[in-house]
Amino acid sequence: MKNRIQELRKSRKVTQQELADALSVTRQTIISLENGKYNASLTLAHKAAQFFGVTIEELFIFEGEENL
Amino acid sequence: MEEFRKKLQKKAIAAAIICLLAPTILITLQIITKRDVDTFGSAIYGAFGGVMTVAVFNLVRMLSAIKSEEKLKRLYIAEKDERNILIGKQTCTASLLIVVTGIAFAALIASYFNITVSLTLGAVVLFIALVLLGVRIYYNKTM
């Protein structure tokens, strides 16, 4: 699943550590999310969407058949 | 965060008891039995020393986190981070699979040399399988 976390984070001049602190996760999780190596849970997706002030659908792009 | 601090305090107390009790028991047993420390014994003591060092290091880390708000937050995030939790679960699953497969293979190979060893290893595999089944049933019912 693709996401716009890096794009939104950079546009708002937020560092990975600041975002990690705001979402109560490690910086490594943010890096993995931005690289598309890790899919966020519903809770984290909700928190991230709230942080950026967008909907989950705007932040995460579901691309059809994926491992669920 | 206060709940996590209390949980950490309990963990630190348990770790401190283990850190004090384990070497005391080992030293007492050594004094009572007066067993010769051969190469195997030295290896066991060495491994025990390593485990104790890690345990003491963890204890110090927990104690410093209890005192410092910043360190407590860092530890909370590290422990509750969903990716770390997932990695832990995947590690356990993969390790269990590798260990069980390894023991099953060892049981098979041992059957050509020593039937007692083979049966013991087979019993270990059976026991792990039963525990796995029990835990799976439990989580299927509770989740």
PDB file of C-alpha atoms in Angstrom:
ATOM      1  CA  MET A   1       0.000   0.000   0.000  1.00  0.00           C
ATOM      2  CA  LYS A   2       1.399   3.377  -1.007  1.00  0.00           C
ATOM      3  CA  ASN A   3       1.115   6.429   1.195  1.00  0.00           C
ATOM      4  CA  ARG A   4       1.736  10.177   1.093  1.00  0.00           C
ATOM      5  CA  ILE A   5       3.371  10.429   4.513  1.00  0.00           C
ATOM      6  CA  GLN A   6       6.774  11.585   3.241  1.00  0.00           C
ATOM      7  CA  GLU A   7       5.203  14.094   0.853  1.00  0.00           C
ATOM      8  CA  LEU A   8       2.948  15.615   3.513  1.00  0.00           C
ATOM      9  CA  ARG A   9       5.668  15.528   6.162  1.00  0.00           C
ATOM     10  CA  LYS A  10       8.126  17.400   3.946  1.00  0.00           C
ATOM     11  CA  SER A  11       5.532  19.917   2.815  1.00  0.00           C
ATOM     12  CA  ARG A  12       4.831  20.719   6.468  1.00  0.00           C
ATOM     13  CA  LYS A  13       8.531  20.776   7.372  1.00  0.00           C
ATOM     14  CA  VAL A  14       8.159  18.095  10.023  1.00  0.00           C
ATOM     15  CA  THR A  15      11.110  15.828  10.789  1.00  0.00           C
ATOM     16  CA  GLN A  16      10.758  12.053  10.994  1.00  0.00           C
ATOM     17  CA  GLN A  17      11.512  12.197  14.721  1.00  0.00           C
ATOM     18  CA  GLU A  18       8.865  14.871  15.332  1.00  0.00           C
ATOM     19  CA  LEU A  19       6.289  12.830  13.445  1.00  0.00           C
ATOM     20  CA  ALA A  20       7.338   9.680  15.323  1.00  0.00           C
ATOM     21  CA  ASP A  21       6.940  11.470  18.658  1.00  0.00           C
ATOM     22  CA  ALA A  22       3.539  12.826  17.666  1.00  0.00           C
ATOM     23  CA  LEU A  23       2.313   9.365  16.652  1.00  0.00           C
ATOM     24  CA  SER A  24       4.004   7.579  19.596  1.00  0.00           C
ATOM     25  CA  VAL A  25       6.037   5.276  17.374  1.00  0.00           C
ATOM     26  CA  THR A  26       9.756   4.899  16.723  1.00  0.00           C
ATOM     27  CA  ARG A  27      11.524   6.826  13.975  1.00  0.00           C
ATOM     28  CA  GLN A  28      12.282   3.484  12.316  1.00  0.00           C
ATOM     29  CA  THR A  29       8.542   2.884  11.906  1.00  0.00           C
ATOM     30  CA  ILE A  30       8.166   6.219  10.114  1.00  0.00           C
ATOM     31  CA  ILE A  31      11.097   5.331   7.836  1.00  0.00           C
ATOM     32  CA  SER A  32       9.543   1.930   7.042  1.00  0.00           C
ATOM     33  CA  LEU A  33       6.162   3.534   6.380  1.00  0.00           C
ATOM     34  CA  GLU A  34       7.681   6.104   4.033  1.00  0.00           C
ATOM     35  CA  ASN A  35       9.639   3.404   2.191  1.00  0.00           C
ATOM     36  CA  GLY A  36       6.478   1.321   1.820  1.00  0.00           C
ATOM     37  CA  LYS A  37       8.065  -1.586   3.714  1.00  0.00           C
ATOM     38  CA  TYR A  38       5.449  -1.533   6.447  1.00  0.00           C
ATOM     39  CA  ASN A  39       1.680  -1.042   6.389  1.00  0.00           C
ATOM     40  CA  ALA A  40       0.271   0.926   9.290  1.00  0.00           C
ATOM     41  CA  SER A  41      -2.442  -0.500  11.522  1.00  0.00           C
ATOM     42  CA  LEU A  42      -5.857   1.136  11.452  1.00  0.00           C
ATOM     43  CA  THR A  43      -5.064   2.954  14.712  1.00  0.00           C
ATOM     44  CA  LEU A  44      -1.760   4.347  13.409  1.00  0.00           C
ATOM     45  CA  ALA A  45      -3.326   5.233  10.063  1.00  0.00           C
ATOM     46  CA  HIS A  46      -6.050   7.134  11.914  1.00  0.00           C
ATOM     47  CA  LYS A  47      -3.508   8.963  14.091  1.00  0.00           C
ATOM     48  CA  ALA A  48      -1.384   9.892  11.063  1.00  0.00           C
ATOM     49  CA  ALA A  49      -4.420  11.133   9.125  1.00  0.00           C
ATOM     50  CA  GLN A  50      -5.455  13.216  12.125  1.00  0.00           C
ATOM     51  CA  PHE A  51      -1.946  14.639  12.453  1.00  0.00           C
ATOM     52  CA  PHE A  52      -1.896  15.786   8.821  1.00  0.00           C
ATOM     53  CA  GLY A  53      -5.546  16.845   8.858  1.00  0.00           C
ATOM     54  CA  VAL A  54      -6.535  14.594   5.955  1.00  0.00           C
ATOM     55  CA  THR A  55      -8.678  11.485   5.608  1.00  0.00           C
ATOM     56  CA  ILE A  56      -7.182   7.981   5.729  1.00  0.00           C
ATOM     57  CA  GLU A  57      -8.084   7.533   2.041  1.00  0.00           C
ATOM     58  CA  GLU A  58      -6.142  10.671   1.168  1.00  0.00           C
ATOM     59  CA  LEU A  59      -3.097   9.506   3.105  1.00  0.00           C
ATOM     60  CA  PHE A  60      -3.047   5.820   2.147  1.00  0.00           C
ATOM     61  CA  ILE A  61      -3.573   4.619  -1.397  1.00  0.00           C
ATOM     62  CA  PHE A  62      -5.008   1.125  -1.596  1.00  0.00           C
ATOM     63  CA  GLU A  63      -3.920  -0.597  -4.798  1.00  0.00           C
ATOM     64  CA  GLY A  64      -6.292  -3.537  -5.084  1.00  0.00           C
ATOM     65  CA  GLU A  65      -4.938  -7.065  -4.513  1.00  0.00           C
ATOM     66  CA  GLU A  66      -2.517  -6.981  -1.612  1.00  0.00           C
ATOM     67  CA  ASN A  67      -1.505  -9.307   1.172  1.00  0.00           C
ATOM     68  CA  LEU A  68      -4.050  -8.846   3.929  1.00  0.00           C
TER      69      LEU A  68
ATOM     70  CA  MET B   1       2.160   6.834  31.187  1.00  0.00           C
ATOM     71  CA  GLU B   2       1.696   6.468  34.971  1.00  0.00           C
ATOM     72  CA  GLU B   3       0.302   2.966  34.404  1.00  0.00           C
ATOM     73  CA  PHE B   4       3.365   2.090  32.334  1.00  0.00           C
ATOM     74  CA  ARG B   5       5.634   3.448  35.096  1.00  0.00           C
ATOM     75  CA  LYS B   6       3.884   1.214  37.672  1.00  0.00           C
ATOM     76  CA  LYS B   7       4.201  -1.780  35.341  1.00  0.00           C
ATOM     77  CA  LEU B   8       7.885  -0.969  34.863  1.00  0.00           C
ATOM     78  CA  GLN B   9       8.404  -0.731  38.623  1.00  0.00           C
ATOM     79  CA  LYS B  10       6.920  -4.220  39.047  1.00  0.00           C
ATOM     80  CA  LYS B  11       9.132  -5.525  36.236  1.00  0.00           C
ATOM     81  CA  ALA B  12      12.205  -3.902  37.814  1.00  0.00           C
ATOM     82  CA  ILE B  13      11.443  -5.496  41.203  1.00  0.00           C
ATOM     83  CA  ALA B  14      11.035  -8.927  39.557  1.00  0.00           C
ATOM     84  CA  ALA B  15      14.275  -8.437  37.589  1.00  0.00           C
ATOM     85  CA  ALA B  16      16.145  -7.340  40.738  1.00  0.00           C
ATOM     86  CA  ILE B  17      14.943 -10.428  42.638  1.00  0.00           C
ATOM     87  CA  ILE B  18      16.067 -12.698  39.786  1.00  0.00           C
ATOM     88  CA  CYS B  19      19.420 -10.858  39.520  1.00  0.00           C
ATOM     89  CA  LEU B  20      20.047 -11.426  43.231  1.00  0.00           C
ATOM     90  CA  LEU B  21      18.536 -14.879  43.600  1.00  0.00           C
ATOM     91  CA  ALA B  22      20.010 -16.641  40.545  1.00  0.00           C
ATOM     92  CA  PRO B  23      23.730 -16.117  41.368  1.00  0.00           C
ATOM     93  CA  THR B  24      23.056 -16.796  45.062  1.00  0.00           C
ATOM     94  CA  ILE B  25      21.479 -20.172  44.243  1.00  0.00           C
ATOM     95  CA  LEU B  26      24.276 -21.027  41.811  1.00  0.00           C
ATOM     96  CA  ILE B  27      27.043 -20.114  44.261  1.00  0.00           C
ATOM     97  CA  THR B  28      25.282 -21.942  47.132  1.00  0.00           C
ATOM     98  CA  LEU B  29      24.903 -25.084  45.013  1.00  0.00           C
ATOM     99  CA  GLN B  30      28.563 -24.891  44.012  1.00  0.00           C
ATOM    100  CA  ILE B  31      29.627 -24.587  47.676  1.00  0.00           C
ATOM    101  CA  ILE B  32      27.327 -27.405  48.827  1.00  0.00           C
ATOM    102  CA  THR B  33      28.129 -29.881  46.047  1.00  0.00           C
ATOM    103  CA  LYS B  34      31.821 -28.865  45.718  1.00  0.00           C
ATOM    104  CA  ARG B  35      31.577 -29.913  42.067  1.00  0.00           C
ATOM    105  CA  ASP B  36      34.718 -29.652  39.927  1.00  0.00           C
ATOM    106  CA  VAL B  37      34.348 -26.942  37.318  1.00  0.00           C
ATOM    107  CA  ASP B  38      35.433 -28.682  34.112  1.00  0.00           C
ATOM    108  CA  THR B  39      35.295 -27.233  30.587  1.00  0.00           C
ATOM    109  CA  PHE B  40      31.552 -27.849  30.331  1.00  0.00           C
ATOM    110  CA  GLY B  41      30.982 -26.280  33.749  1.00  0.00           C
ATOM    111  CA  SER B  42      33.052 -23.246  32.767  1.00  0.00           C
ATOM    112  CA  ALA B  43      31.000 -22.841  29.599  1.00  0.00           C
ATOM    113  CA  ILE B  44      27.781 -22.974  31.645  1.00  0.00           C
ATOM    114  CA  TYR B  45      29.129 -20.374  34.096  1.00  0.00           C
ATOM    115  CA  GLY B  46      30.264 -18.220  31.184  1.00  0.00           C
ATOM    116  CA  ALA B  47      26.831 -18.347  29.571  1.00  0.00           C
ATOM    117  CA  PHE B  48      25.210 -17.641  32.930  1.00  0.00           C
ATOM    118  CA  GLY B  49      27.510 -14.644  33.404  1.00  0.00           C
ATOM    119  CA  GLY B  50      26.492 -13.331  29.986  1.00  0.00           C
ATOM    120  CA  VAL B  51      22.790 -13.701  30.745  1.00  0.00           C
ATOM    121  CA  MET B  52      23.270 -12.005  34.127  1.00  0.00           C
ATOM    122  CA  THR B  53      25.127  -9.083  32.513  1.00  0.00           C
ATOM    123  CA  VAL B  54      22.227  -8.539  30.096  1.00  0.00           C
ATOM    124  CA  ALA B  55      19.724  -8.841  32.983  1.00  0.00           C
ATOM    125  CA  VAL B  56      21.610  -6.263  35.080  1.00  0.00           C
ATOM    126  CA  PHE B  57      21.902  -3.946  32.066  1.00  0.00           C
ATOM    127  CA  ASN B  58      18.122  -4.204  31.526  1.00  0.00           C
ATOM    128  CA  LEU B  59      17.510  -3.561  35.212  1.00  0.00           C
ATOM    129  CA  VAL B  60      19.640  -0.392  35.127  1.00  0.00           C
ATOM    130  CA  ARG B  61      17.801   0.725  31.974  1.00  0.00           C
ATOM    131  CA  MET B  62      14.418   0.200  33.673  1.00  0.00           C
ATOM    132  CA  LEU B  63      15.490   2.013  36.847  1.00  0.00           C
ATOM    133  CA  SER B  64      16.809   5.017  34.943  1.00  0.00           C
ATOM    134  CA  ALA B  65      13.567   5.118  32.892  1.00  0.00           C
ATOM    135  CA  ILE B  66      11.486   5.136  36.089  1.00  0.00           C
ATOM    136  CA  LYS B  67      13.395   8.204  37.306  1.00  0.00           C
ATOM    137  CA  SER B  68      13.499  10.159  34.039  1.00  0.00           C
ATOM    138  CA  GLU B  69      10.322  11.257  32.260  1.00  0.00           C
ATOM    139  CA  GLU B  70      12.088  11.520  28.887  1.00  0.00           C
ATOM    140  CA  LYS B  71      13.644   8.044  29.104  1.00  0.00           C
ATOM    141  CA  LEU B  72      10.311   6.621  30.271  1.00  0.00           C
ATOM    142  CA  LYS B  73       8.602   8.039  27.193  1.00  0.00           C
ATOM    143  CA  ARG B  74      11.330   6.631  24.901  1.00  0.00           C
ATOM    144  CA  LEU B  75      11.021   3.184  26.521  1.00  0.00           C
ATOM    145  CA  TYR B  76       7.216   3.343  26.307  1.00  0.00           C
ATOM    146  CA  ILE B  77       7.382   4.127  22.601  1.00  0.00           C
ATOM    147  CA  ALA B  78       9.985   1.409  21.991  1.00  0.00           C
ATOM    148  CA  GLU B  79       7.849  -1.181  23.802  1.00  0.00           C
ATOM    149  CA  LYS B  80       4.481  -0.150  22.384  1.00  0.00           C
ATOM    150  CA  ASP B  81       5.650   0.575  18.833  1.00  0.00           C
ATOM    151  CA  GLU B  82       3.399  -1.542  16.599  1.00  0.00           C
ATOM    152  CA  ARG B  83       6.200  -2.366  14.139  1.00  0.00           C
ATOM    153  CA  ASN B  84       8.433  -3.604  16.963  1.00  0.00           C
ATOM    154  CA  ILE B  85       5.558  -5.728  18.299  1.00  0.00           C
ATOM    155  CA  LEU B  86       4.938  -7.186  14.830  1.00  0.00           C
ATOM    156  CA  ILE B  87       8.658  -7.925  14.382  1.00  0.00           C
ATOM    157  CA  GLY B  88       8.625  -9.701  17.767  1.00  0.00           C
ATOM    158  CA  LYS B  89       5.648 -11.849  16.757  1.00  0.00           C
ATOM    159  CA  GLN B  90       7.125 -12.705  13.353  1.00  0.00           C
ATOM    160  CA  THR B  91      10.467 -13.551  14.992  1.00  0.00           C
ATOM    161  CA  CYS B  92       8.768 -15.923  17.445  1.00  0.00           C
ATOM    162  CA  THR B  93       6.764 -17.640  14.691  1.00  0.00           C
ATOM    163  CA  ALA B  94       9.765 -18.059  12.378  1.00  0.00           C
ATOM    164  CA  SER B  95      12.058 -19.184  15.215  1.00  0.00           C
ATOM    165  CA  LEU B  96       9.532 -21.747  16.428  1.00  0.00           C
ATOM    166  CA  LEU B  97       9.149 -23.174  12.941  1.00  0.00           C
ATOM    167  CA  ILE B  98      12.926 -23.427  12.465  1.00  0.00           C
ATOM    168  CA  VAL B  99      13.452 -24.968  15.926  1.00  0.00           C
ATOM    169  CA  VAL B 100      10.665 -27.550  15.526  1.00  0.00           C
ATOM    170  CA  THR B 101      11.838 -28.482  12.020  1.00  0.00           C
ATOM    171  CA  GLY B 102      15.410 -28.787  13.316  1.00  0.00           C
ATOM    172  CA  ILE B 103      14.391 -31.012  16.228  1.00  0.00           C
ATOM    173  CA  ALA B 104      12.195 -33.164  13.957  1.00  0.00           C
ATOM    174  CA  PHE B 105      15.143 -33.650  11.562  1.00  0.00           C
ATOM    175  CA  ALA B 106      17.452 -34.405  14.480  1.00  0.00           C
ATOM    176  CA  ALA B 107      14.951 -37.009  15.756  1.00  0.00           C
ATOM    177  CA  LEU B 108      14.878 -38.600  12.309  1.00  0.00           C
ATOM    178  CA  ILE B 109      18.691 -38.737  12.042  1.00  0.00           C
ATOM    179  CA  ALA B 110      19.054 -39.918  15.657  1.00  0.00           C
ATOM    180  CA  SER B 111      16.761 -42.880  14.965  1.00  0.00           C
ATOM    181  CA  TYR B 112      19.641 -44.427  12.932  1.00  0.00           C
ATOM    182  CA  PHE B 113      22.051 -44.184  15.867  1.00  0.00           C
ATOM    183  CA  ASN B 114      20.223 -44.082  19.186  1.00  0.00           C
ATOM    184  CA  ILE B 115      16.542 -44.875  19.611  1.00  0.00           C
ATOM    185  CA  THR B 116      16.339 -43.276  23.099  1.00  0.00           C
ATOM    186  CA  VAL B 117      17.602 -39.928  21.809  1.00  0.00           C
ATOM    187  CA  SER B 118      15.263 -40.164  18.831  1.00  0.00           C
ATOM    188  CA  LEU B 119      12.228 -40.875  21.041  1.00  0.00           C
ATOM    189  CA  THR B 120      13.174 -38.035  23.408  1.00  0.00           C
ATOM    190  CA  LEU B 121      13.442 -35.584  20.528  1.00  0.00           C
ATOM    191  CA  GLY B 122      10.169 -36.896  19.132  1.00  0.00           C
ATOM    192  CA  ALA B 123       8.512 -36.331  22.506  1.00  0.00           C
ATOM    193  CA  VAL B 124       9.858 -32.755  22.526  1.00  0.00           C
ATOM    194  CA  VAL B 125       8.341 -32.111  19.072  1.00  0.00           C
ATOM    195  CA  LEU B 126       5.035 -33.620  20.221  1.00  0.00           C
ATOM    196  CA  PHE B 127       5.035 -31.483  23.375  1.00  0.00           C
ATOM    197  CA  ILE B 128       5.737 -28.294  21.390  1.00  0.00           C
ATOM    198  CA  ALA B 129       2.972 -29.223  18.928  1.00  0.00           C
ATOM    199  CA  LEU B 130       0.501 -29.759  21.783  1.00  0.00           C
ATOM    200  CA  VAL B 131       1.431 -26.436  23.417  1.00  0.00           C
ATOM    201  CA  LEU B 132       1.091 -24.697  20.041  1.00  0.00           C
ATOM    202  CA  LEU B 133      -2.325 -26.258  19.492  1.00  0.00           C
ATOM    203  CA  GLY B 134      -3.488 -25.283  22.977  1.00  0.00           C
ATOM    204  CA  VAL B 135      -2.317 -21.685  22.606  1.00  0.00           C
ATOM    205  CA  ARG B 136      -3.891 -21.455  19.144  1.00  0.00           C
ATOM    206  CA  ILE B 137      -7.249 -22.696  20.456  1.00  0.00           C
ATOM    207  CA  TYR B 138      -7.042 -20.208  23.331  1.00  0.00           C
ATOM    208  CA  TYR B 139      -6.400 -17.237  21.040  1.00  0.00           C
ATOM    209  CA  ASN B 140      -9.060 -18.414  18.579  1.00  0.00           C
ATOM    210  CA  LYS B 141     -11.602 -18.290  21.393  1.00  0.00           C
ATOM    211  CA  THR B 142     -10.437 -15.032  22.984  1.00  0.00           C
ATOM    212  CA  MET B 143      -9.932 -12.908  19.850  1.00  0.00           C
TER     213      MET B 143
END
